[in-house]
Structure formats: structure tokens, C-alpha cells
Coordinates of C-alpha atoms and ligand atoms in Angstrom, one line a residue:
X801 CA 218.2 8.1 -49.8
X802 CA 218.4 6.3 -53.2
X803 CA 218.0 3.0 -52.1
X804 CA 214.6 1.8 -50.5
X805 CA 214.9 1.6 -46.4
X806 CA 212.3 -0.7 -44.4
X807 CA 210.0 1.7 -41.9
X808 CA 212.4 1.0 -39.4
X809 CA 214.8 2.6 -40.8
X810 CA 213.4 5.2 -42.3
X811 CA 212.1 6.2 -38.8
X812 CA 215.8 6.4 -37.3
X813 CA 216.9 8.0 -40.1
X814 CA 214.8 10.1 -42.3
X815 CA 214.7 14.0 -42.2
X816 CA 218.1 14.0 -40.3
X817 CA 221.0 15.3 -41.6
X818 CA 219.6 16.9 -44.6
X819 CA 221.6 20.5 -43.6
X820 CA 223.2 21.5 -46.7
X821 CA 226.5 23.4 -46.5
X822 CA 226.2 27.1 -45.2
X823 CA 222.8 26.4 -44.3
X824 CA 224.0 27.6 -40.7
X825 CA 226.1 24.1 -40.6
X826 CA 229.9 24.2 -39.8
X827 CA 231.6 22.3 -42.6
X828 CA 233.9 20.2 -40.4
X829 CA 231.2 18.4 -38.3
X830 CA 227.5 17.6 -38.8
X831 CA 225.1 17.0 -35.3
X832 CA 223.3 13.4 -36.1
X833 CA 220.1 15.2 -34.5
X834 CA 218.4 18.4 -36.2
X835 CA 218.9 21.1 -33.8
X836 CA 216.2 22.9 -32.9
X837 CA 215.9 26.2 -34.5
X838 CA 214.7 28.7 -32.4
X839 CA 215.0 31.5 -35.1
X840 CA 211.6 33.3 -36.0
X841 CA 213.0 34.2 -39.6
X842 CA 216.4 33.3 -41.7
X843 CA 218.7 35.7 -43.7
X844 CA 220.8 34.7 -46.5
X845 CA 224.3 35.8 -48.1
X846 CA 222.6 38.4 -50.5
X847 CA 218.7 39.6 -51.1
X848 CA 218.4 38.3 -54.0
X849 CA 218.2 34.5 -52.7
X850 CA 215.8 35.8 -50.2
X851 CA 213.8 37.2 -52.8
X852 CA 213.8 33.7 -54.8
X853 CA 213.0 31.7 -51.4
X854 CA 210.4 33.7 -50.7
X855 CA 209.0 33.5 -54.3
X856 CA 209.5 29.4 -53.9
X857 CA 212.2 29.6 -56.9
X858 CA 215.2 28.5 -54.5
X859 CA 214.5 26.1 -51.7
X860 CA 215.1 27.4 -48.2
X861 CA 213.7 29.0 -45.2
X862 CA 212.8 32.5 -44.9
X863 CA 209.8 33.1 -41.8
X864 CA 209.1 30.7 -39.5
X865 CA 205.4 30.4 -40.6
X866 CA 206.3 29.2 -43.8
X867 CA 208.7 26.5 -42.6
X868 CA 211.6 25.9 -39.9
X869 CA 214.4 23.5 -40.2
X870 CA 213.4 21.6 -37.2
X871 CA 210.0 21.4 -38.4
X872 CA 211.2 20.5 -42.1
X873 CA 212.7 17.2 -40.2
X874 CA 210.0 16.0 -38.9
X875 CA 207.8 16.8 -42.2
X876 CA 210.5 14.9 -44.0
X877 CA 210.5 11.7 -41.3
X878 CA 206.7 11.6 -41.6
X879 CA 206.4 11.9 -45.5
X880 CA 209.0 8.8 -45.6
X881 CA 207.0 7.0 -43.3
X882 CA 203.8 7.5 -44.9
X883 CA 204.9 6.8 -48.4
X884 CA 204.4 3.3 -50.4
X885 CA 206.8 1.0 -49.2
X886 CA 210.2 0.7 -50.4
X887 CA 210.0 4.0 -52.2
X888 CA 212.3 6.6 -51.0
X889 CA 209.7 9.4 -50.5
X890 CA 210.1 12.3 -53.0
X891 CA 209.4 9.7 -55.8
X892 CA 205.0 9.8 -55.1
X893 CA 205.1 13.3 -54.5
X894 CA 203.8 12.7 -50.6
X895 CA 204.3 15.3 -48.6
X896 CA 203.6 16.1 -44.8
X897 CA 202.9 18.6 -42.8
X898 CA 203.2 19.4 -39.1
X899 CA 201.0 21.8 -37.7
X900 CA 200.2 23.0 -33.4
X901 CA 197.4 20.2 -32.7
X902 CA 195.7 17.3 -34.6
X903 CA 192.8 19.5 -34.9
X904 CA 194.6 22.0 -36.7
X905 CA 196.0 19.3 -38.6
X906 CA 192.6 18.2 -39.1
X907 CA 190.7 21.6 -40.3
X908 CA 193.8 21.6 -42.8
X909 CA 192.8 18.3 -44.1
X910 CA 189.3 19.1 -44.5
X911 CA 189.4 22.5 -46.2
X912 CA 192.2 21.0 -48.5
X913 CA 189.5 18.8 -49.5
X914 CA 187.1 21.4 -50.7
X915 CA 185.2 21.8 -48.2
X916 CA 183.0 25.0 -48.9
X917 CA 179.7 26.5 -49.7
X918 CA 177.3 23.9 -51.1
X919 CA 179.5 20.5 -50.6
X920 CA 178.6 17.6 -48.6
X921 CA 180.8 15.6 -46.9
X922 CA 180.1 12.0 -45.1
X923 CA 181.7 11.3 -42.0
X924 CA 182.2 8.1 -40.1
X925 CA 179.5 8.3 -37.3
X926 CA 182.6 7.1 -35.0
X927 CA 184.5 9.9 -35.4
X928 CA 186.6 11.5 -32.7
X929 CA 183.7 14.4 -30.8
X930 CA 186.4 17.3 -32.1
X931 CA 186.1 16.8 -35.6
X932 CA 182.5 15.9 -35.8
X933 CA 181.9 19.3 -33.9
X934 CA 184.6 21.1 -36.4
X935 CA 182.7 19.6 -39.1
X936 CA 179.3 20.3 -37.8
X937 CA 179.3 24.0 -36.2
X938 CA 182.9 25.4 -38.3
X939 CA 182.3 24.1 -42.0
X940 CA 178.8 23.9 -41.4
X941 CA 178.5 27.6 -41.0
X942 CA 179.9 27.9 -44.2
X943 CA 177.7 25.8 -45.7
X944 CA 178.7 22.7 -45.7
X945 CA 176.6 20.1 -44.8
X946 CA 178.0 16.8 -43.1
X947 CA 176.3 13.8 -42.9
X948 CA 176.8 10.5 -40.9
X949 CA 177.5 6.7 -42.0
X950 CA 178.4 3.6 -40.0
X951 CA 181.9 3.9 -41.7
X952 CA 182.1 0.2 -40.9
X953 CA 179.8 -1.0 -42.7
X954 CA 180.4 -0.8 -46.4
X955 CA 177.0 -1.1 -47.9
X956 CA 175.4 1.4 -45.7
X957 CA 178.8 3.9 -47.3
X958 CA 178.3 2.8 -50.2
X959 CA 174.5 4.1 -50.7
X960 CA 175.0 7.2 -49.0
X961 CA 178.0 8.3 -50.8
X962 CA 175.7 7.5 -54.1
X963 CA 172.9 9.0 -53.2
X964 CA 175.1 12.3 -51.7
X965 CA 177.8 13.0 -53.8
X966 CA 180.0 14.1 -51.2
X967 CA 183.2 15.6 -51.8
X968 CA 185.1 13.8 -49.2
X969 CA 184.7 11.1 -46.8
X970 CA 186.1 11.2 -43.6
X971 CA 186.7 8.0 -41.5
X972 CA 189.8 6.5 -38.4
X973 CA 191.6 3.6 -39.5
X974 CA 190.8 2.3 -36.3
X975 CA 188.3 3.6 -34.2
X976 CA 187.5 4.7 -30.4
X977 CA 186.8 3.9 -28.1
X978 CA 185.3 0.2 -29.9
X979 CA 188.6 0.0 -32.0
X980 CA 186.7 -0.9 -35.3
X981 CA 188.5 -1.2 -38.4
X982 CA 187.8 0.8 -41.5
X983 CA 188.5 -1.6 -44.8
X984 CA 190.2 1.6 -46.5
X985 CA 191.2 -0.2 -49.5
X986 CA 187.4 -0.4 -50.3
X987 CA 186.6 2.2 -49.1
X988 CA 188.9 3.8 -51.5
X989 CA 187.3 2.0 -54.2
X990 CA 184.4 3.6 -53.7
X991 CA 185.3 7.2 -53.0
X992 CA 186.9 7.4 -56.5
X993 CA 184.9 5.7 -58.3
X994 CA 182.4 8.7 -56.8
X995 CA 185.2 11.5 -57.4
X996 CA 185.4 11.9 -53.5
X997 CA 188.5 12.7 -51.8
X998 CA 189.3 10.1 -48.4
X999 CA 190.3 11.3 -45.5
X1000 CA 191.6 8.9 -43.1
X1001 CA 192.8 9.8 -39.5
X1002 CA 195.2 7.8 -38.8
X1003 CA 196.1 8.7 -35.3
X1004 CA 194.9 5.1 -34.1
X1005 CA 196.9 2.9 -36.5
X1006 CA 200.1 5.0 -37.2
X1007 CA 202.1 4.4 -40.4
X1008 CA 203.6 1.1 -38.9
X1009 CA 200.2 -0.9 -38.7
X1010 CA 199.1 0.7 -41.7
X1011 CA 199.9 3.5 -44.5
X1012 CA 196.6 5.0 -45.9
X1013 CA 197.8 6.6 -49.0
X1014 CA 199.2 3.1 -50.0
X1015 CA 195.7 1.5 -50.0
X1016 CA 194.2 4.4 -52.0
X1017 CA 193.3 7.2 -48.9
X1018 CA 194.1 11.0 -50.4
X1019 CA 194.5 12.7 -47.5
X1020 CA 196.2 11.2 -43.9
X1021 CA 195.8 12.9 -40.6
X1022 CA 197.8 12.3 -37.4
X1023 CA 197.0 13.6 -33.7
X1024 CA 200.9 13.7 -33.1
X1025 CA 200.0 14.1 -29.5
X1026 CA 199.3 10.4 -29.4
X1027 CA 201.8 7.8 -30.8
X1028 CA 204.0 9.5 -33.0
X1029 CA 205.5 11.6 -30.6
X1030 CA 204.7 8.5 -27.9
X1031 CA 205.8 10.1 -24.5
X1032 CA 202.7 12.6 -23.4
X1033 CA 204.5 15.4 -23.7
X1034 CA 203.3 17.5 -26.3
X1035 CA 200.4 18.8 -28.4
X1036 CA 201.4 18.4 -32.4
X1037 CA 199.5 17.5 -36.2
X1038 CA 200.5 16.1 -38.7
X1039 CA 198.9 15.8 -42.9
X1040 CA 200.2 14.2 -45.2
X1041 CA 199.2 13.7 -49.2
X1042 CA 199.9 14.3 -52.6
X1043 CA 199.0 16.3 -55.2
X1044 CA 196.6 17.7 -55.8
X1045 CA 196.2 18.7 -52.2
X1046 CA 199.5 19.0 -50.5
X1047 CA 199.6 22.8 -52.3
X1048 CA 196.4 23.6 -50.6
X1049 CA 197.5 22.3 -47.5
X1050 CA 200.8 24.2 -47.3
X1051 CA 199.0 27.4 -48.0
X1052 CA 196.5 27.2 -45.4
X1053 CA 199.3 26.9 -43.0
X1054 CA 200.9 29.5 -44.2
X1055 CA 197.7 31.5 -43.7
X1056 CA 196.0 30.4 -41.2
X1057 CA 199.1 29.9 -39.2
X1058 CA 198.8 26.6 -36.8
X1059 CA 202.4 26.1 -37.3
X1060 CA 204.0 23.7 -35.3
X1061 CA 207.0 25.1 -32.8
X1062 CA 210.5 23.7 -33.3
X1063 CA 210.7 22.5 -29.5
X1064 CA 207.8 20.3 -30.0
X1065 CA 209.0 19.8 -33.7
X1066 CA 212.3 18.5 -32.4
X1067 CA 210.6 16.3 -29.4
X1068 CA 208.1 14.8 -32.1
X1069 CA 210.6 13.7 -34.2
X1070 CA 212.8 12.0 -31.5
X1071 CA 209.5 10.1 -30.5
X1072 CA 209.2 9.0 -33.6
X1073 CA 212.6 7.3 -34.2
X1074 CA 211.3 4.7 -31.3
X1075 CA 207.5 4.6 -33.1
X1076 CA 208.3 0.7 -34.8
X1077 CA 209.3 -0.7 -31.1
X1078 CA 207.0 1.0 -29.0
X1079 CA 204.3 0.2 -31.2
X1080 CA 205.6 -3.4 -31.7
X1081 CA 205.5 -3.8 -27.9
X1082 CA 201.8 -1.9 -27.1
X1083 CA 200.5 -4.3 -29.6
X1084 CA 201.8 -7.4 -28.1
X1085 CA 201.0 -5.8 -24.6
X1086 CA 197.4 -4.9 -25.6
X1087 CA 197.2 -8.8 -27.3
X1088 CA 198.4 -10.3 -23.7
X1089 CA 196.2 -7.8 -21.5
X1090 CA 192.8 -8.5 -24.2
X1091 CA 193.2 -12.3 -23.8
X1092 CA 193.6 -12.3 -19.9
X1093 CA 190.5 -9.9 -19.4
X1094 CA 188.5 -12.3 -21.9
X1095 CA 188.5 -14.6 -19.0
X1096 CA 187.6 -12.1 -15.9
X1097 CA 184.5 -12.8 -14.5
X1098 CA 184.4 -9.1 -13.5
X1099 CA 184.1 -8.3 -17.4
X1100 CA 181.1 -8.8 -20.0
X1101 CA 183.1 -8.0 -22.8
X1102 CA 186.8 -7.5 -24.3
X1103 CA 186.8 -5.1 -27.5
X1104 CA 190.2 -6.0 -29.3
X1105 CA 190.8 -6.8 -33.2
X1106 CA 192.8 -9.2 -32.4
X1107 CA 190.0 -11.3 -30.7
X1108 CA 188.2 -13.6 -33.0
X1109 CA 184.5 -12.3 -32.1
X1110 CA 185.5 -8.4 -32.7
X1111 CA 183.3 -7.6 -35.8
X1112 CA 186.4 -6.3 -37.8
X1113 CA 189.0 -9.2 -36.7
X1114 CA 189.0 -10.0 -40.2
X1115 CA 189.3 -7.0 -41.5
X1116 CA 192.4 -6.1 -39.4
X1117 CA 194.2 -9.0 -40.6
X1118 CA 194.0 -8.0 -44.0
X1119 CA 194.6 -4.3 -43.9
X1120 CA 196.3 -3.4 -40.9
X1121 CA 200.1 -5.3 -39.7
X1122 CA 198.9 -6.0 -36.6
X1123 CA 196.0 -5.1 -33.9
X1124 CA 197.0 -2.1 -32.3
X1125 CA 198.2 -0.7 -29.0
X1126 CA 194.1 0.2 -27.4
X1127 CA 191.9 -2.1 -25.6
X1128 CA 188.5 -1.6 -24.1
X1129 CA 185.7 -3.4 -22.2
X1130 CA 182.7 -3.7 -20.4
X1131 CA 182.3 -4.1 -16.7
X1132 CA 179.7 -6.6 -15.7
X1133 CA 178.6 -4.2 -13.2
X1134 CA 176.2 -1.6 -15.2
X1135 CA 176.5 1.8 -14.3
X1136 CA 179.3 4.7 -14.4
X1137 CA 179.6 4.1 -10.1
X1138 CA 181.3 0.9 -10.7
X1139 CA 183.6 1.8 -13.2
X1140 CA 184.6 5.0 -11.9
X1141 CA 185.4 2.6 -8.0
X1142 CA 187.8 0.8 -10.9
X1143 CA 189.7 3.4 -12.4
X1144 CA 189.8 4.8 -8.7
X1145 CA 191.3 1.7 -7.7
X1146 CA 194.5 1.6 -10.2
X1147 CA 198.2 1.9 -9.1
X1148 CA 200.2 1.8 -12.1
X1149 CA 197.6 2.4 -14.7
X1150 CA 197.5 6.3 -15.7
X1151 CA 194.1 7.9 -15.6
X1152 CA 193.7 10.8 -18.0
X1153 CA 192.4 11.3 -21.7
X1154 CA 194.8 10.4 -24.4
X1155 CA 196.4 7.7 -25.6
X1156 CA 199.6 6.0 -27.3
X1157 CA 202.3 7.4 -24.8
X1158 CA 204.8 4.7 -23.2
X1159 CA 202.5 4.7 -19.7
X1160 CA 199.4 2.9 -19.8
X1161 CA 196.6 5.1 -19.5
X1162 CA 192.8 4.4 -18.9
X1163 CA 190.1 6.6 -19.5
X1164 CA 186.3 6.2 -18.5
X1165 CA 184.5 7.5 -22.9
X1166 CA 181.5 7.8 -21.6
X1167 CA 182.9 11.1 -19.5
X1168 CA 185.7 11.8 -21.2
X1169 CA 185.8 11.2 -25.5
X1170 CA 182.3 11.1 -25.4
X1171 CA 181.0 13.4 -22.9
X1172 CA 179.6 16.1 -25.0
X1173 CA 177.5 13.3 -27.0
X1174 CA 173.8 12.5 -25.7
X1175 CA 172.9 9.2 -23.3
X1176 CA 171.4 8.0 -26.8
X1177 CA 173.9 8.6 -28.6
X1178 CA 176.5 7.2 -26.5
X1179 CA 174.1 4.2 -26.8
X1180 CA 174.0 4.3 -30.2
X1181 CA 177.9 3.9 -30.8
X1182 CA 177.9 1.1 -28.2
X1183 CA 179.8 3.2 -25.1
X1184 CA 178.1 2.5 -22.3
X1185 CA 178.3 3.7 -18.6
X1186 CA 180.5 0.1 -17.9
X1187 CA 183.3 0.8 -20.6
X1188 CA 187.0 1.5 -19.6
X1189 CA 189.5 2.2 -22.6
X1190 CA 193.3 1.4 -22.1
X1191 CA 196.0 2.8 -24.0
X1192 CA 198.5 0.0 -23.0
X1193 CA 201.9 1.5 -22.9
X1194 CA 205.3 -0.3 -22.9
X1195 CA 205.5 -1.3 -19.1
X1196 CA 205.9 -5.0 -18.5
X1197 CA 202.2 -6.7 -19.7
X1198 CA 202.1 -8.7 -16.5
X1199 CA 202.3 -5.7 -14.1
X1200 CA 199.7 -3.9 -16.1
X1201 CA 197.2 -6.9 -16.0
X1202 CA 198.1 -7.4 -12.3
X1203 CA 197.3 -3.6 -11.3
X1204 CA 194.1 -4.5 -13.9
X1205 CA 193.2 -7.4 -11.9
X1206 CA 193.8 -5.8 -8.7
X1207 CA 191.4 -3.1 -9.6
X1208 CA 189.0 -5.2 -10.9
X1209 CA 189.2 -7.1 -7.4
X1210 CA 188.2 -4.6 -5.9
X1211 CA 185.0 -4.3 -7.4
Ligands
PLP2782 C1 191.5 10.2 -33.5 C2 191.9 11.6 -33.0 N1 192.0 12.5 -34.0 C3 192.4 13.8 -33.7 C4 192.5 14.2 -32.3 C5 192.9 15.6 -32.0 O1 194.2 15.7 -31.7 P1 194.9 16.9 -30.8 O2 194.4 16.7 -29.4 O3 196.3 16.6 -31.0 O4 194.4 18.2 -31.4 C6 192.4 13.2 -31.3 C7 192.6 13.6 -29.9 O5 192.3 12.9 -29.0 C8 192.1 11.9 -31.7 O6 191.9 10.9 -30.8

């Protein structure tokens, strides 16, 4: 595409199509949706262009660990949507690339970013349990030692990453279950003005409420599971970055292998083609649902960035394009009993883990995202016994609230 597309757009359009001639494509018609290619390996019309694909002279696919058609769609949709706005994609070198799970998508993040014997690395204390645990028992026995930082709060990150010299910092645009907002555009500021490399998951926001590598982040990382692929029905990663670390990236999925298959591949990117409107709709939803609970006298406490007393509202209007699709709160009830008779209670609502699919789903942290931390530490991060999350899905925002208030009702 030469001429800039708004994200939109791009996320109808991008990656499809791009078949060249004889590249298993009948010249007479062209399917408007990648197929999926279930091949394990590709042949050519001679050797010797599969000896110069394979040596990365000649673009093309040769073994499905190295790259798949269907795959390649989906890498090429999310590298548009993640790129600086208005530019077509190839032009700042970003790059993406899907791998089986977030968390694969995550280790290839992390040991892109240098991660090994001796480095230090300073992660937001927030963080999602997996990769604090990856960081922690995986790179830690390999020598690397992580430390924690309120990620939110920019003095505290701004001593520590002085006094530490880590090589990368690792914080969520928005966090969970407390949705806090990371300011990455200062954050940024400081991580290079240190020579670190930031590494922002951006599973939470998703490129339409924010685009990391625009505001100075290095590396991106996406649980696909979640909104980009939307409709709980797959397990998929995605990173995306530049130079100097999208070589280092592609080779450790080459070796290490957490490829992504082209049946999820192919599911992912139709998800993502309806990303702008589902997301435009959960936010509104989650806006409508936040301002209704605010009022409950069953609840203590609405966490939402769109509400003026959540300690990053600010902050969300200036760096993300809207407040996001999540909502938590506080039961005035203490105590897991109560909370656990709420989410008992719901008819519509979804209970299970996860988040960003069209259903609305609620999940109890304190057992679920954050059951392997200790009561203190649960404490520490603010999730109490009495907090329910919502993922608010798509549904019509006054059935959700009513099966809410229903549930509530009951308590
Ligand atoms: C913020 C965040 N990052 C990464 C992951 C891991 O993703 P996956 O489950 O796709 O491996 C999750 C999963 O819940 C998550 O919430």
C-alpha cells in the first residue's frame, strides 16, 4: 500500500492478498481471504530458488518453522497496525511476529532484549504472574536478575533504573486487574536516556487505544488470545519491533520453535479485521457499566480510567485513545465468600479467566490472575478478597449491567 490507510483500514485490509503469481495462486482469480496453508514445507520450480530462500537471498517460504503464508498475513496485518500512523508499514522497518502463546511471544521479547548472564532487568511490579515467574525462575537461572518497580510511578522508575542499569524494562500499557496506565512516552524517555530496551505488553490496550513503538517502546508484546483475535477461541503471540531486535526475534523462533499454526493464524487474523469496532464498542460498554456500578451501594469502589478519581485518568487521556474494554471493583462485603455468591449468581456474564473476547467475562484475581502470589502480596498490589474484574464484551451494555445488578442483588 503506497498511500497511508487509517487503522481501520489497515485492519480489513493489511496482509491479504499479498500472493504473488505462482506462489500456489491461480492467475485468473485471487481469494480476498489468505487461505490457510496447511503445508509443513514448500517446494519451488527448481533447487536453486530453494537454495536462495533458504539462504534469505529470495523471499519465500521453505519449512513451516521459518514462516507459513497464513502466518505471514497475520505478521503483515499486525506490523501495519503497530506502525506510526499513516506510514504504510515497511517504511520503519517494524516487523511482527506470531508465535503459539503470549508467553512464547513474551520469552521472545525478553531474550531479544539481551537478557543473559549478568543483566538486570526491571519489571513493573504489576505484571501479569506468567511473566514475572518466566522472568524470575527461567532467566533467573541464567543469571539474570529481575527486579521490581511500581511501573506507575515514574520517580520510583526513574531511581531504580539509575541506580540498576538494567537492560530492559518491562511494563503493560494498561494493567490488571487495577487497569493502571503506564505513561510510556516517559517512560521511554527514560529507558534511553539509560541505554535500556522497553518492553511494553500491550495485550490490555491493543494497537487501537495505543501503538507503543510510536511513543518510543522497542519491543511490543501481544497475548493474541485476548483481543486481537477477540472471540475465545484460540491460544496465539504476537512481537513486534524494529531493528535492532526483530533479527533476534525471528531467530529464536526459528530455534526455539513456538511457531504459531496456520488454523489459528488464519482465525487470528479474521479477529483482527473486527479489532477497531469491537474495541470501540467494549470501551463504550465498560464506560456505561463503570458509571452505573459507581452508584451501587453493593460496591466500595469502581476501578476504570475513564473515572475521574482512578489515579491514572489523566494519564489515559493523554496516551491512550480511549479507556479500554476491562473494569473492576470492590464489593462492600469483605471476604472471597461474598464475591464468589456474586459471580455464582450471573446469567449472562461468562465466568472464566481471560479477557477481550465478544462475551463478557468476570473473573474473581485474587483466585485466578493472582493466585500463585502471597495474601501480602495480593495486598500489596491492591487485589483484595472483594474484587471482581470484567472483561466487558460486545453484548448490549444494559443487559450486562442488568445481569450485574441482578447479581449484585442477590448479595
Ligand atoms: C497481559 C498478559 N500478557 C501475557 C499473557 C499470556 O498470554 P497467553 O495466555 O496467550 O500465553 C496474558 C494472559 O492472560 C496476559 O494477560
Amino acid at each position: 500500500m503506497d498511500q497511508p490507510r487509517r487503522l481501520e483500514t489497515r485492519a480489513v485490509h493489511s496482509g491479504e492478498r499479498r500472493a504473488k503469481r505462482g506462489d500456489g495462486q491461480n492467475g485468473s482469480f485471487c481469494p480476498i481471504s489468505t487461505p490457510i496453508y496447511a503445508s509443513t514445507t514448500f517446494s519451488h520450480p527448481n533447487i536453486e530458488t530453494t537454495d536462495r530462500v533458504l539462504g534469505g537471498e529470495e523471499e519465500g517460504y521453505s519449512y513451516a518453522r521459518y514462516g507459513n503464508p497464513t502466518v505471514g498475513a497475520f505478521e503483515e496485518a499486525l506490523a501495519s497496525l503497530e506502525t506510526p500512523d499513516g506510514d504504510a508499514g515497511t517504511r520503519t522497518g517494524v516487523r511482527a511476529f506470531a508465535f503459539a502463546s503470549g508467553m512464547a511471544a513474551t520469552h521472545a521479547a525478553l531474550a531479544a532484549a539481551e537478557l543473559t548472564n549478568g543483566a538486570t532487568v526491571l519489571a513493573a511490579e504489576q505484571l501479569y504472574g506468567s511473566t514475572a515467574t518466566l522472568l524470575v525462575q527461567v532467566f533467573g537461572a541464567n543469571g539474570v536478575e529481575t527486579r521490581f518497580v511500581d511501573a506507575y510511578d515514574l520517580g520510583a522508575v526513574e531511581k531504580k533504573v539509575a541506580q540498576l542499569e538494567p537492560r530492559a524494562v518491562v511494563v503493560e500499557s494498561i494493567s490488571n486487574p487495577l487497569l493502571r496506565v503506564a505513561d510510556v512516552p516517559r517512560l521511554s524517555e527514560i529507558t534511553r536516556d539509560a541505554g535500556a530496551a522497553l518492553i511494553v505488553d500491550n495485550t490490555f490496550g491493543t494497537p487501537c487505544l495505543q501503538r507503543p513503538l510510536d511513543l518510543g517502546a522497542d519491543i511490543v508484546v501481544h497475548s493474541a488470545t485476548k483481543y486481537l483475535s477477540g472471540h475465545g477461541d484460540l491460544i496465539a503471540g504476537v512481537v513486534a519491533c524494529g531493528p535492532p531486535y526483530d533479527a533476534a526475534v525471528e531467530q529464536l523462533r526459528k530455534l526455539v520453535g513456538g511457531v504459531l499454526g496456520p488454523f489459528e493464524a488464519w482465525l487470528a487474523h479474521r479477529g483482527l479485521k473486527t479489532l477497531p469496532l469491537r474495541i470501540e464498542r467494549q470501551c463504550e460498554n465498560a464506560r456505561r457499566i463503570a458509571n452505573r456500578l459507581v452508584s451501587n451501594p453493593k460496591i466500595a469502589r469502581v476501578n476504570h480510567p475513564s473515572l475521574e478519581d482512578h489515579p491514572d485518568h489523566e494519564t489515559a487521556l493523554r496516551v491512550l485513545s480511549d479507556t479500554g474494554g476491562l473494569v473492576s471493583f470492590e464489593l462492600k462485603e469483605e471476604g472471597r465468600e461474598a464475591a464468589f455468591e456474586f459471580l455464582n449468581a450471573l446469567e449472562l456474564c461468562v465466568k472464566a479467566p481471560s479477557l477481550g473476547d465478544v462475551y463478557t467475562l468476570a473473573i474473581h484475581p485474587a483466585t485466578s490472575s493472582h493466585r500463585e502470589l502471597s495474601p501480602a502480596r495480593r495486598a500489596r498490589l491492591g487485589v483484595g478478597e472483594n474484587l471482581v474484574r470484567l472483561s466487558v464484551g460486545i453484548e448490549h451494555p444494559e443487559d450486562v449491567a442488568a445481569d450485574i445488578e441482578q447479581a449484585l442483588g442477590r448479595l
